């Protein structure tokens, strides 16, 4: 008996702003890792840190009102549904998702929370020699010490999450033959015919980017 092949088409899944966010965050975290390890003049470390906070703010807002597959409601599943997917994944029988699968969706949330924690604590961090975060004056010296410690330790968790993310990408690319990396460059994936495609509401994206940038500027400069 011949198995019927479901017709497919190539659709836009990841809009341009999501792709720019993703690769900008990759580059920024790479630079922050390098500059943090090198030490010395931390001026650009701080500027890139502010940029990361702006990116995270943008992604949170875009997760609420952005394009179809970027919205949190599209890829955040209940614990029960996530566990069911995880069990299927462990048997190699997990269903295919055009956007983020349930485990990938929760990884997005974990990374956003970790990077946000790293960025916010950095505002209150001091090395007691050359560099103070812009909000150090708002808290006690003991709190600065605590937040500085959290700032350093959180990056280890970020690196662990990134390693897990890369392993998942390799699994999908090699085992599942899912061209996940090219999709994050072009934004396009193969999906069943009739699957919803993403469109970029450009003016909304520009407005949200402006709000995110203005928010971080105000926090850094006005507080």
Short mmCIF file of C-alpha atoms in Angstrom, two decimals, residues 5-219:
data_model
loop_
_atom_site.label_atom_id
_atom_site.label_comp_id
_atom_site.label_asym_id
_atom_site.label_seq_id
_atom_site.Cartn_x
_atom_site.Cartn_y
_atom_site.Cartn_z
CA UNK A 5 2.53 12.11 1.14
CA UNK A 6 1.07 15.27 2.65
CA UNK A 7 1.55 18.24 0.31
CA UNK A 8 3.85 20.90 1.67
CA UNK A 9 4.86 24.46 0.92
CA UNK A 10 7.61 26.89 1.95
CA UNK A 11 6.27 29.59 4.26
CA UNK A 12 7.57 32.50 6.32
CA UNK A 13 7.79 31.47 9.97
CA UNK A 14 10.33 33.77 11.65
CA UNK A 15 9.85 37.43 10.81
CA UNK A 16 12.79 39.74 10.17
CA UNK A 17 12.71 41.31 13.63
CA UNK A 18 12.92 37.89 15.34
CA UNK A 19 15.89 36.93 13.19
CA UNK A 20 17.65 40.22 13.89
CA UNK A 21 16.92 39.81 17.61
CA UNK A 22 18.32 36.28 17.62
CA UNK A 23 21.61 37.02 15.87
CA UNK A 24 22.12 40.35 17.65
CA UNK A 25 21.70 38.55 20.98
CA UNK A 26 24.16 35.84 19.91
CA UNK A 27 26.76 38.47 18.99
CA UNK A 28 26.12 40.54 22.13
CA UNK A 29 26.42 37.59 24.51
CA UNK A 30 29.61 36.52 22.76
CA UNK A 31 31.10 39.98 23.24
CA UNK A 32 29.96 40.21 26.86
CA UNK A 33 31.57 36.85 27.60
CA UNK A 34 34.83 37.96 25.99
CA UNK A 35 34.92 41.40 27.61
CA UNK A 36 33.89 40.04 30.99
CA UNK A 37 36.74 37.54 30.94
CA UNK A 38 39.26 40.08 29.68
CA UNK A 39 38.37 42.77 32.24
CA UNK A 40 39.94 46.21 31.96
CA UNK A 41 37.90 49.08 30.55
CA UNK A 42 34.28 47.90 30.77
CA UNK A 43 32.69 50.85 28.96
CA UNK A 44 31.63 48.85 25.92
CA UNK A 45 30.70 45.90 28.12
CA UNK A 46 28.16 48.18 29.78
CA UNK A 47 26.89 49.62 26.47
CA UNK A 48 26.37 46.16 25.02
CA UNK A 49 24.70 45.15 28.29
CA UNK A 50 22.20 47.98 27.85
CA UNK A 51 21.64 46.81 24.29
CA UNK A 52 20.90 43.29 25.52
CA UNK A 53 18.34 44.66 27.97
CA UNK A 54 16.74 46.53 25.09
CA UNK A 55 16.67 43.37 22.99
CA UNK A 56 15.07 41.36 25.80
CA UNK A 57 12.49 44.10 26.40
CA UNK A 58 11.68 44.11 22.69
CA UNK A 59 11.33 40.31 22.61
CA UNK A 60 8.99 40.29 25.61
CA UNK A 61 6.75 42.92 24.02
CA UNK A 62 6.95 41.21 20.65
CA UNK A 63 5.94 37.97 22.34
CA UNK A 64 2.69 39.66 23.30
CA UNK A 65 1.76 41.57 20.14
CA UNK A 66 4.18 40.43 17.45
CA UNK A 67 3.92 38.12 14.45
CA UNK A 68 2.15 34.75 14.65
CA UNK A 69 4.97 32.36 15.61
CA UNK A 70 6.75 34.95 17.78
CA UNK A 71 3.87 35.22 20.24
CA UNK A 72 4.15 33.42 23.55
CA UNK A 73 0.62 32.07 23.25
CA UNK A 74 1.70 30.25 20.09
CA UNK A 75 4.51 28.22 21.65
CA UNK A 76 4.10 28.15 25.44
CA UNK A 77 2.34 24.92 26.35
CA UNK A 78 0.98 23.68 29.67
CA UNK A 79 3.21 21.51 31.90
CA UNK A 80 1.06 18.50 30.98
CA UNK A 81 1.42 19.08 27.24
CA UNK A 82 5.15 19.72 27.63
CA UNK A 83 5.62 16.49 29.60
CA UNK A 84 3.66 14.58 26.97
CA UNK A 85 5.92 16.02 24.27
CA UNK A 86 9.04 15.21 26.33
CA UNK A 87 7.95 11.57 26.70
CA UNK A 88 7.32 11.32 22.96
CA UNK A 89 10.69 12.97 22.34
CA UNK A 90 12.46 10.39 24.52
CA UNK A 91 11.02 7.68 22.24
CA UNK A 92 11.88 9.52 19.04
CA UNK A 93 8.19 9.92 18.22
CA UNK A 94 7.65 13.60 18.95
CA UNK A 95 5.24 15.50 16.67
CA UNK A 96 6.61 18.17 14.36
CA UNK A 97 5.94 21.85 15.09
CA UNK A 98 6.37 24.59 12.50
CA UNK A 99 7.36 27.07 15.22
CA UNK A 100 8.88 26.28 18.60
CA UNK A 101 8.02 22.88 20.05
CA UNK A 102 6.96 22.80 23.74
CA UNK A 103 10.47 22.16 25.06
CA UNK A 104 11.93 24.80 22.75
CA UNK A 105 9.28 27.25 23.85
CA UNK A 106 10.19 26.87 27.51
CA UNK A 107 13.88 27.18 26.58
CA UNK A 108 13.07 30.57 25.04
CA UNK A 109 11.47 31.65 28.32
CA UNK A 110 14.40 30.32 30.37
CA UNK A 111 16.95 32.15 28.22
CA UNK A 112 14.98 35.39 28.34
CA UNK A 113 14.73 35.18 32.14
CA UNK A 114 18.42 34.36 32.53
CA UNK A 115 19.58 37.11 30.19
CA UNK A 116 17.20 39.60 31.82
CA UNK A 117 18.56 38.65 35.25
CA UNK A 118 22.10 39.06 33.97
CA UNK A 119 21.32 42.47 32.48
CA UNK A 120 19.36 43.86 35.42
CA UNK A 121 21.91 42.76 38.03
CA UNK A 122 24.60 44.32 35.86
CA UNK A 123 23.00 47.72 36.44
CA UNK A 124 23.81 47.33 40.15
CA UNK A 125 27.22 45.69 39.78
CA UNK A 126 30.58 47.11 40.86
CA UNK A 127 34.09 45.72 40.50
CA UNK A 128 35.23 48.02 43.33
CA UNK A 129 38.04 49.32 41.12
CA UNK A 130 37.14 50.91 37.79
CA UNK A 131 33.48 50.34 36.98
CA UNK A 132 30.15 50.86 38.71
CA UNK A 133 26.80 50.07 37.19
CA UNK A 134 24.53 53.08 36.63
CA UNK A 135 22.15 52.15 39.46
CA UNK A 136 24.71 51.27 42.14
CA UNK A 137 23.81 54.42 44.04
CA UNK A 138 20.26 53.16 44.61
CA UNK A 139 21.19 50.21 46.83
CA UNK A 140 23.43 49.48 49.80
CA UNK A 141 27.00 48.23 49.46
CA UNK A 142 25.93 44.81 50.74
CA UNK A 143 23.25 44.62 48.06
CA UNK A 144 25.76 45.69 45.42
CA UNK A 145 28.01 42.83 46.53
CA UNK A 146 25.13 40.35 46.39
CA UNK A 147 23.94 41.50 42.97
CA UNK A 148 27.50 41.49 41.63
CA UNK A 149 27.82 37.88 42.72
CA UNK A 150 24.50 36.96 41.10
CA UNK A 151 25.62 38.77 37.93
CA UNK A 152 28.73 36.58 37.69
CA UNK A 153 27.01 33.32 38.59
CA UNK A 154 24.07 33.80 36.25
CA UNK A 155 26.35 33.79 33.24
CA UNK A 156 27.33 30.19 34.02
CA UNK A 157 23.65 29.24 33.78
CA UNK A 158 23.37 31.18 30.52
CA UNK A 159 26.30 29.21 29.09
CA UNK A 160 24.70 25.94 30.20
CA UNK A 161 21.39 26.93 28.58
CA UNK A 162 23.18 27.93 25.38
CA UNK A 163 24.98 24.57 25.30
CA UNK A 164 21.64 22.76 25.68
CA UNK A 165 20.14 24.94 22.96
CA UNK A 166 23.02 24.15 20.57
CA UNK A 167 22.65 20.42 21.27
CA UNK A 168 18.94 20.66 20.44
CA UNK A 169 19.75 22.49 17.19
CA UNK A 170 22.29 19.81 16.23
CA UNK A 171 19.76 17.07 17.03
CA UNK A 172 17.10 18.63 14.82
CA UNK A 173 19.56 19.32 12.01
CA UNK A 174 21.31 15.93 12.01
CA UNK A 175 18.72 13.45 13.28
CA UNK A 176 15.48 15.06 12.18
CA UNK A 177 16.91 16.63 9.01
CA UNK A 178 15.21 19.87 9.99
CA UNK A 179 17.14 22.85 8.48
CA UNK A 180 16.65 24.89 11.64
CA UNK A 181 19.71 27.14 11.24
CA UNK A 182 18.95 28.21 7.63
CA UNK A 183 15.39 28.91 8.79
CA UNK A 184 16.72 31.39 11.34
CA UNK A 185 18.55 33.15 8.50
CA UNK A 186 15.83 33.17 5.84
CA UNK A 187 12.85 32.88 8.18
CA UNK A 188 11.30 30.21 5.96
CA UNK A 189 10.45 26.56 6.65
CA UNK A 190 8.69 23.72 4.90
CA UNK A 191 5.21 23.20 6.33
CA UNK A 192 1.98 21.40 5.41
CA UNK A 193 -0.07 23.15 2.76
CA UNK A 194 -2.45 25.63 4.38
CA UNK A 195 -0.26 26.29 7.44
CA UNK A 196 -0.44 29.85 8.74
CA UNK A 197 2.48 32.02 7.64
CA UNK A 198 3.96 34.96 9.56
CA UNK A 199 3.88 38.52 8.35
CA UNK A 200 5.87 41.40 9.79
CA UNK A 201 3.76 44.35 10.99
CA UNK A 202 6.61 46.78 10.32
CA UNK A 203 5.22 49.92 11.95
CA UNK A 204 4.34 47.94 15.08
CA UNK A 205 7.86 46.49 15.20
CA UNK A 206 9.42 49.95 14.86
CA UNK A 207 7.15 51.36 17.57
CA UNK A 208 7.97 48.52 19.98
CA UNK A 209 11.69 48.83 19.27
CA UNK A 210 11.43 52.54 20.08
CA UNK A 211 9.57 51.80 23.32
CA UNK A 212 12.16 49.20 24.34
CA UNK A 213 15.08 51.54 23.60
CA UNK A 214 13.42 54.45 25.40
CA UNK A 215 12.65 52.28 28.43
CA UNK A 216 16.25 51.16 28.88
CA UNK A 217 17.57 54.69 28.23
CA UNK A 218 15.24 56.07 30.89
CA UNK A 219 16.23 53.40 33.43
#
